[in-house]
């Protein structure tokens, strides 16, 4: 299916998990399709990068569940900052480990999982709904009970996938993409290349087959679909483009021009505009 | 004339050595430094008094070599993607040196936002892993510009948990909680006081007690006989300048 078809199956108000980490292997083609749709009022769960920035700038996020938002080589995400500083974004701020255990609880159909994190910090203060749980064993420890982060849909981007939804990552880090898919009722996997299943083994060992088809709803072939974030080893982060993004995001007029140039058309238009931008810098 | 002025040791080099000392005697644990000077410190520690340390390449690999700052690692000795890194945090085999946008006298740290959390004046990174770090493995801090804006009376959002907040949260919070040291561009500080509040462990050569007090946003006792941060050995100085940081990147964080 196409990215637009995948997004066409989502609804406003859904809880959507977005894979990747910071400005690394984000499903940006799917995020750009979200921006082209009229979906709104989303709860987004993400180890945040420009996915969060773009959706926040477009006013699509009702609530963000995250531990951070960063562009990695550019530490602070300008759209996220602007949205927070203007009070436009409802935030559920969790610790990195809490987010992982919340997704894990959802994947295992558990209501919560205990974690030694959050206690004593203001994560508890800004999330007054959080509860603790006392160990039923002799230690009697009181730990934080992270509620399951069950997702209506997960969006992830990997290097390779077959048409049935088995997906392979070839970079150094799986991030939490399999967990996002397992925590979701529907998962959409975009990939650099759709391949025959026979191509998986020669490309990498069995541990590179990160996502299994039983938890995948749709596969989208999207070459360059993580741009401008990294998708190692297929490509690194496009630092020149990211710098231009961050610079434009800091000013409404410049952002209007940037969005008009890169985000007003479809994915083919995006690629053509990026190619022209890259040519200018060469 | 200070000892440093006589020997030509820069402030950045004192800071590298002070950071390295955080990992002395640590054994086979992960040294997780954030920032250039702590990274140089961790590498110096591994090359000298803590050869068992594990180091990451900043991505998903454990380095089997000790490259210079900014250079690529050529040998991998292990795999440490983010979720295994989180398991290592909670298993305790790690000593992280984090940054801090704000840090108070109890060791509470903030990297999330400045001002009211509901509508911050300045949104920063978010809590990241600070809550889980501080409750599970030793967490030190690196402050490249010691000032009253960073060393504050009260942080706006407790991300890294300090001694008072851990104690109030109970035994599960204090069980593995430890903040061994705070290294700044002016001094080394710790919490080895009866009430677990910040204490000056050593002043870097060339720093006066008055200068340190003026740069700190809460009353800080600086005894007249406070020690000076130790000198690097000749070998350490050579390693910093020729092996760990030949490009001199450390001066970007601590210019003077």
Short mmCIF file of N, CA and C in Angstrom, two decimals, chain B residues 21-140:
data_model
loop_
_atom_site.label_atom_id
_atom_site.label_comp_id
_atom_site.label_asym_id
_atom_site.label_seq_id
_atom_site.Cartn_x
_atom_site.Cartn_y
_atom_site.Cartn_z
N UNK B 21 38.78 11.00 37.33
CA UNK B 21 38.79 10.49 38.71
C UNK B 21 37.45 9.90 39.13
N UNK B 22 36.37 10.33 38.50
CA UNK B 22 35.04 9.78 38.83
C UNK B 22 35.00 8.28 38.59
N UNK B 23 35.80 7.80 37.64
CA UNK B 23 35.76 6.38 37.29
C UNK B 23 36.96 5.61 37.87
N UNK B 24 37.69 6.19 38.80
CA UNK B 24 38.82 5.47 39.42
C UNK B 24 38.28 4.29 40.24
N UNK B 25 38.87 3.14 40.02
CA UNK B 25 38.48 1.96 40.78
C UNK B 25 37.11 1.41 40.42
N UNK B 26 36.57 1.83 39.27
CA UNK B 26 35.20 1.45 38.93
C UNK B 26 35.08 0.00 38.45
N UNK B 27 36.15 -0.56 37.92
CA UNK B 27 36.09 -1.94 37.44
C UNK B 27 35.43 -2.05 36.08
N UNK B 28 34.80 -3.22 35.84
CA UNK B 28 34.22 -3.46 34.52
C UNK B 28 32.78 -2.94 34.46
N UNK B 29 32.66 -1.65 34.37
CA UNK B 29 31.35 -1.04 34.21
C UNK B 29 31.41 -0.11 32.99
N UNK B 30 30.23 0.32 32.57
CA UNK B 30 30.19 1.27 31.45
C UNK B 30 30.40 2.68 31.98
N UNK B 31 31.41 3.36 31.42
CA UNK B 31 31.55 4.79 31.67
C UNK B 31 30.72 5.51 30.61
N UNK B 32 29.69 6.23 31.05
CA UNK B 32 28.79 6.89 30.09
C UNK B 32 28.92 8.40 30.26
N UNK B 33 29.83 9.01 29.52
CA UNK B 33 30.05 10.45 29.65
C UNK B 33 29.22 11.23 28.65
N UNK B 34 28.71 12.38 29.06
CA UNK B 34 28.02 13.27 28.14
C UNK B 34 28.79 14.58 28.10
N UNK B 35 29.20 14.99 26.93
CA UNK B 35 30.02 16.19 26.79
C UNK B 35 31.45 15.81 26.44
N UNK B 36 32.19 16.78 25.91
CA UNK B 36 33.56 16.52 25.41
C UNK B 36 34.53 16.23 26.54
N UNK B 37 34.51 17.06 27.59
CA UNK B 37 35.48 16.92 28.67
C UNK B 37 35.26 15.61 29.44
N UNK B 38 34.02 15.25 29.81
CA UNK B 38 33.83 13.93 30.45
C UNK B 38 34.21 12.77 29.54
N UNK B 39 33.98 12.91 28.22
CA UNK B 39 34.38 11.85 27.29
C UNK B 39 35.90 11.69 27.29
N UNK B 40 36.60 12.81 27.26
CA UNK B 40 38.07 12.76 27.35
C UNK B 40 38.48 12.14 28.69
N UNK B 41 37.76 12.49 29.76
CA UNK B 41 38.07 11.96 31.09
C UNK B 41 37.89 10.45 31.15
N UNK B 42 36.80 9.95 30.60
CA UNK B 42 36.55 8.51 30.63
C UNK B 42 37.63 7.76 29.85
N UNK B 43 38.03 8.33 28.73
CA UNK B 43 39.06 7.67 27.91
C UNK B 43 40.41 7.71 28.62
N UNK B 44 40.70 8.83 29.27
CA UNK B 44 41.94 8.92 30.03
C UNK B 44 41.94 7.90 31.17
N UNK B 45 40.81 7.76 31.86
CA UNK B 45 40.71 6.80 32.96
C UNK B 45 40.98 5.38 32.45
N UNK B 46 40.42 5.06 31.28
CA UNK B 46 40.61 3.71 30.73
C UNK B 46 42.07 3.47 30.35
N UNK B 47 42.73 4.52 29.87
CA UNK B 47 44.13 4.37 29.45
C UNK B 47 45.08 4.35 30.64
N UNK B 48 44.59 4.71 31.83
CA UNK B 48 45.49 4.80 32.98
C UNK B 48 45.02 3.90 34.14
N UNK B 49 44.24 4.47 35.05
CA UNK B 49 43.97 3.75 36.29
C UNK B 49 42.70 2.89 36.30
N UNK B 50 41.90 2.92 35.22
CA UNK B 50 40.69 2.08 35.17
C UNK B 50 40.60 1.34 33.85
N UNK B 51 41.54 0.43 33.60
CA UNK B 51 41.59 -0.22 32.28
C UNK B 51 40.39 -1.13 32.00
N UNK B 52 39.63 -1.49 33.02
CA UNK B 52 38.50 -2.39 32.81
C UNK B 52 37.25 -1.71 32.28
N UNK B 53 37.24 -0.38 32.19
CA UNK B 53 36.03 0.34 31.79
C UNK B 53 35.52 -0.08 30.42
N UNK B 54 34.20 -0.06 30.26
CA UNK B 54 33.57 -0.21 28.96
C UNK B 54 33.23 1.19 28.44
N UNK B 55 33.46 1.40 27.14
CA UNK B 55 33.16 2.70 26.53
C UNK B 55 32.26 2.50 25.32
N UNK B 56 31.34 3.42 25.09
CA UNK B 56 30.50 3.31 23.88
C UNK B 56 30.99 4.29 22.81
N UNK B 57 30.57 4.03 21.59
CA UNK B 57 30.91 4.93 20.48
C UNK B 57 29.85 6.04 20.34
N UNK B 58 28.94 6.11 21.30
CA UNK B 58 27.88 7.11 21.22
C UNK B 58 26.68 6.63 20.43
N UNK B 59 26.83 5.48 19.78
CA UNK B 59 25.70 4.85 19.08
C UNK B 59 25.43 3.51 19.76
N UNK B 60 25.55 2.43 19.03
CA UNK B 60 25.11 1.15 19.57
C UNK B 60 26.25 0.18 19.87
N UNK B 61 27.50 0.63 19.75
CA UNK B 61 28.61 -0.31 19.91
C UNK B 61 29.48 0.02 21.12
N UNK B 62 30.02 -1.03 21.74
CA UNK B 62 31.06 -0.87 22.75
C UNK B 62 32.41 -0.87 22.03
N UNK B 63 33.25 0.11 22.37
CA UNK B 63 34.52 0.26 21.65
C UNK B 63 35.59 -0.63 22.27
N UNK B 64 36.29 -1.36 21.42
CA UNK B 64 37.41 -2.17 21.89
C UNK B 64 38.73 -1.43 21.82
N UNK B 65 38.68 -0.20 21.32
CA UNK B 65 39.87 0.65 21.28
C UNK B 65 39.55 1.97 22.00
N UNK B 66 40.52 2.86 22.07
CA UNK B 66 40.30 4.17 22.70
C UNK B 66 40.68 5.24 21.68
N UNK B 67 39.77 5.58 20.78
CA UNK B 67 40.10 6.57 19.75
C UNK B 67 40.16 7.98 20.34
N UNK B 68 40.76 8.89 19.59
CA UNK B 68 40.77 10.30 19.98
C UNK B 68 39.36 10.88 19.85
N UNK B 69 39.08 11.92 20.60
CA UNK B 69 37.80 12.63 20.47
C UNK B 69 37.59 13.01 19.01
N UNK B 70 36.41 12.68 18.49
CA UNK B 70 36.10 13.04 17.10
C UNK B 70 36.55 12.01 16.08
N UNK B 71 37.39 11.06 16.48
CA UNK B 71 37.85 10.03 15.55
C UNK B 71 36.96 8.80 15.67
N UNK B 72 36.91 8.00 14.60
CA UNK B 72 36.07 6.81 14.60
C UNK B 72 36.74 5.67 15.34
N UNK B 73 35.91 4.87 16.02
CA UNK B 73 36.41 3.64 16.65
C UNK B 73 36.59 2.58 15.57
N UNK B 74 37.67 1.80 15.67
CA UNK B 74 37.93 0.75 14.66
C UNK B 74 37.66 -0.65 15.19
N UNK B 75 37.55 -0.79 16.50
CA UNK B 75 37.35 -2.12 17.09
C UNK B 75 36.08 -2.11 17.94
N UNK B 76 35.18 -3.05 17.66
CA UNK B 76 33.99 -3.19 18.49
C UNK B 76 34.14 -4.40 19.38
N UNK B 77 33.83 -4.25 20.66
CA UNK B 77 33.91 -5.41 21.57
C UNK B 77 32.54 -5.79 22.10
N UNK B 78 31.50 -5.11 21.62
CA UNK B 78 30.18 -5.48 22.09
C UNK B 78 29.09 -4.64 21.45
N UNK B 79 27.85 -5.06 21.71
CA UNK B 79 26.68 -4.41 21.11
C UNK B 79 25.83 -3.84 22.24
N UNK B 80 25.53 -2.56 22.15
CA UNK B 80 24.76 -1.92 23.20
C UNK B 80 23.71 -0.97 22.60
N UNK B 81 22.69 -1.53 21.96
CA UNK B 81 21.60 -0.68 21.47
C UNK B 81 20.82 -0.11 22.65
N UNK B 82 19.92 0.83 22.37
CA UNK B 82 19.28 1.57 23.45
C UNK B 82 18.60 0.69 24.49
N UNK B 83 17.92 -0.36 24.05
CA UNK B 83 17.20 -1.12 25.08
C UNK B 83 18.13 -1.94 25.97
N UNK B 84 19.25 -2.39 25.41
CA UNK B 84 20.23 -3.07 26.26
C UNK B 84 20.94 -2.07 27.17
N UNK B 85 21.09 -0.86 26.65
CA UNK B 85 21.67 0.21 27.48
C UNK B 85 20.77 0.48 28.70
N UNK B 86 19.46 0.47 28.48
CA UNK B 86 18.53 0.70 29.60
C UNK B 86 18.59 -0.45 30.61
N UNK B 87 18.80 -1.66 30.11
CA UNK B 87 18.94 -2.81 31.03
C UNK B 87 20.23 -2.67 31.84
N UNK B 88 21.27 -2.16 31.19
CA UNK B 88 22.55 -1.98 31.89
C UNK B 88 22.43 -0.91 32.98
N UNK B 89 21.64 0.13 32.68
CA UNK B 89 21.38 1.18 33.68
C UNK B 89 20.75 0.56 34.92
N UNK B 90 19.69 -0.21 34.71
CA UNK B 90 18.94 -0.74 35.86
C UNK B 90 19.67 -1.90 36.52
N UNK B 91 20.59 -2.52 35.79
CA UNK B 91 21.44 -3.54 36.40
C UNK B 91 22.56 -2.93 37.24
N UNK B 92 22.80 -1.65 37.04
CA UNK B 92 23.75 -0.93 37.90
C UNK B 92 25.18 -0.89 37.41
N UNK B 93 25.49 -1.60 36.29
CA UNK B 93 26.90 -1.68 35.85
C UNK B 93 27.29 -0.48 35.00
N UNK B 94 27.07 0.69 35.54
CA UNK B 94 27.28 1.90 34.75
C UNK B 94 27.48 3.07 35.69
N UNK B 95 28.34 3.98 35.31
CA UNK B 95 28.47 5.26 36.01
C UNK B 95 28.39 6.35 34.95
N UNK B 96 27.28 7.07 34.97
CA UNK B 96 27.04 8.10 33.96
C UNK B 96 27.45 9.45 34.50
N UNK B 97 27.99 10.30 33.62
CA UNK B 97 28.23 11.70 33.96
C UNK B 97 27.36 12.53 33.02
N UNK B 98 26.25 13.04 33.58
CA UNK B 98 25.28 13.79 32.78
C UNK B 98 25.57 15.29 32.86
N UNK B 99 24.95 16.02 31.95
CA UNK B 99 24.93 17.48 32.04
C UNK B 99 23.76 17.92 32.91
N UNK B 100 23.66 19.20 33.14
CA UNK B 100 22.55 19.74 33.92
C UNK B 100 22.30 21.18 33.49
N UNK B 101 21.04 21.48 33.17
CA UNK B 101 20.69 22.89 32.93
C UNK B 101 20.55 23.61 34.26
N UNK B 102 20.07 22.88 35.27
CA UNK B 102 20.03 23.37 36.65
C UNK B 102 20.41 22.23 37.59
N UNK B 103 21.07 22.58 38.68
CA UNK B 103 21.44 21.60 39.70
C UNK B 103 21.37 22.30 41.05
N UNK B 104 20.75 21.65 42.05
CA UNK B 104 20.65 22.31 43.36
C UNK B 104 21.58 21.66 44.39
N UNK B 105 21.57 22.18 45.60
CA UNK B 105 22.53 21.75 46.62
C UNK B 105 22.31 20.31 47.06
N UNK B 106 21.12 19.76 46.79
CA UNK B 106 20.84 18.36 47.14
C UNK B 106 21.17 17.40 45.99
N UNK B 107 21.54 17.98 44.83
CA UNK B 107 21.83 17.14 43.68
C UNK B 107 20.64 16.88 42.79
N UNK B 108 19.56 17.62 42.96
CA UNK B 108 18.45 17.52 42.01
C UNK B 108 18.86 18.22 40.72
N UNK B 109 18.58 17.57 39.59
CA UNK B 109 19.04 18.06 38.30
C UNK B 109 17.85 18.29 37.37
N UNK B 110 17.95 19.29 36.52
CA UNK B 110 16.89 19.59 35.55
C UNK B 110 17.47 19.75 34.16
N UNK B 111 16.89 18.99 33.20
CA UNK B 111 17.22 19.17 31.78
C UNK B 111 15.93 19.28 30.97
N UNK B 112 14.80 19.42 31.65
CA UNK B 112 13.51 19.36 30.95
C UNK B 112 13.03 20.72 30.46
N UNK B 113 12.90 21.67 31.37
CA UNK B 113 12.39 22.97 30.97
C UNK B 113 12.71 24.00 32.05
N UNK B 114 12.73 25.28 31.64
CA UNK B 114 12.95 26.37 32.58
C UNK B 114 11.62 27.11 32.74
N UNK B 115 11.24 27.35 34.00
CA UNK B 115 9.97 28.01 34.27
C UNK B 115 8.91 26.99 34.65
N UNK B 116 7.66 27.41 34.57
CA UNK B 116 6.53 26.55 34.94
C UNK B 116 6.38 25.43 33.91
N UNK B 117 6.37 24.19 34.38
CA UNK B 117 6.29 23.05 33.47
C UNK B 117 5.06 23.13 32.56
N UNK B 118 3.96 23.65 33.08
CA UNK B 118 2.72 23.68 32.27
C UNK B 118 2.88 24.55 31.03
N UNK B 119 3.64 25.63 31.18
CA UNK B 119 3.93 26.48 30.02
C UNK B 119 5.31 27.10 30.23
N UNK B 120 6.34 26.35 29.86
CA UNK B 120 7.71 26.76 30.20
C UNK B 120 8.17 28.02 29.48
N UNK B 121 9.05 28.77 30.13
CA UNK B 121 9.72 29.89 29.47
C UNK B 121 10.67 29.37 28.40
N UNK B 122 11.36 28.30 28.74
CA UNK B 122 12.27 27.65 27.78
C UNK B 122 12.10 26.14 27.87
N UNK B 123 11.58 25.55 26.81
CA UNK B 123 11.51 24.10 26.75
C UNK B 123 12.89 23.56 26.40
N UNK B 124 13.38 22.62 27.17
CA UNK B 124 14.68 22.00 26.88
C UNK B 124 14.43 20.59 26.35
N UNK B 125 15.29 19.64 26.69
CA UNK B 125 15.23 18.32 26.07
C UNK B 125 14.04 17.47 26.52
N UNK B 126 13.66 17.59 27.77
CA UNK B 126 12.77 16.60 28.39
C UNK B 126 13.56 15.82 29.43
N UNK B 127 12.87 15.01 30.23
CA UNK B 127 13.56 14.34 31.34
C UNK B 127 14.58 13.29 30.88
N UNK B 128 14.41 12.82 29.62
CA UNK B 128 15.28 11.78 29.07
C UNK B 128 15.39 10.60 30.05
N UNK B 129 16.63 10.13 30.31
CA UNK B 129 16.79 8.99 31.20
C UNK B 129 17.20 9.39 32.61
N UNK B 130 17.12 10.68 32.92
CA UNK B 130 17.63 11.13 34.22
C UNK B 130 16.92 10.45 35.41
N UNK B 131 15.59 10.29 35.39
CA UNK B 131 14.96 9.63 36.54
C UNK B 131 15.44 8.19 36.75
N UNK B 132 15.56 7.44 35.67
CA UNK B 132 15.99 6.03 35.82
C UNK B 132 17.48 5.96 36.13
N UNK B 133 18.27 6.85 35.52
CA UNK B 133 19.71 6.86 35.83
C UNK B 133 19.95 7.03 37.33
N UNK B 134 19.34 8.06 37.89
CA UNK B 134 19.70 8.45 39.25
C UNK B 134 19.24 7.43 40.29
N UNK B 135 18.20 6.66 39.97
CA UNK B 135 17.73 5.68 40.95
C UNK B 135 18.45 4.34 40.84
N UNK B 136 19.26 4.17 39.78
CA UNK B 136 19.79 2.83 39.52
C UNK B 136 21.30 2.70 39.43
N UNK B 137 21.97 3.73 38.97
CA UNK B 137 23.44 3.62 38.88
C UNK B 137 24.07 4.95 39.29
N UNK B 138 25.34 4.91 39.69
CA UNK B 138 25.96 6.17 40.10
C UNK B 138 25.85 7.22 39.00
N UNK B 139 25.43 8.41 39.38
CA UNK B 139 25.25 9.50 38.41
C UNK B 139 26.02 10.72 38.87
N UNK B 140 27.04 11.09 38.11
CA UNK B 140 27.78 12.32 38.39
C UNK B 140 27.36 13.38 37.38
#
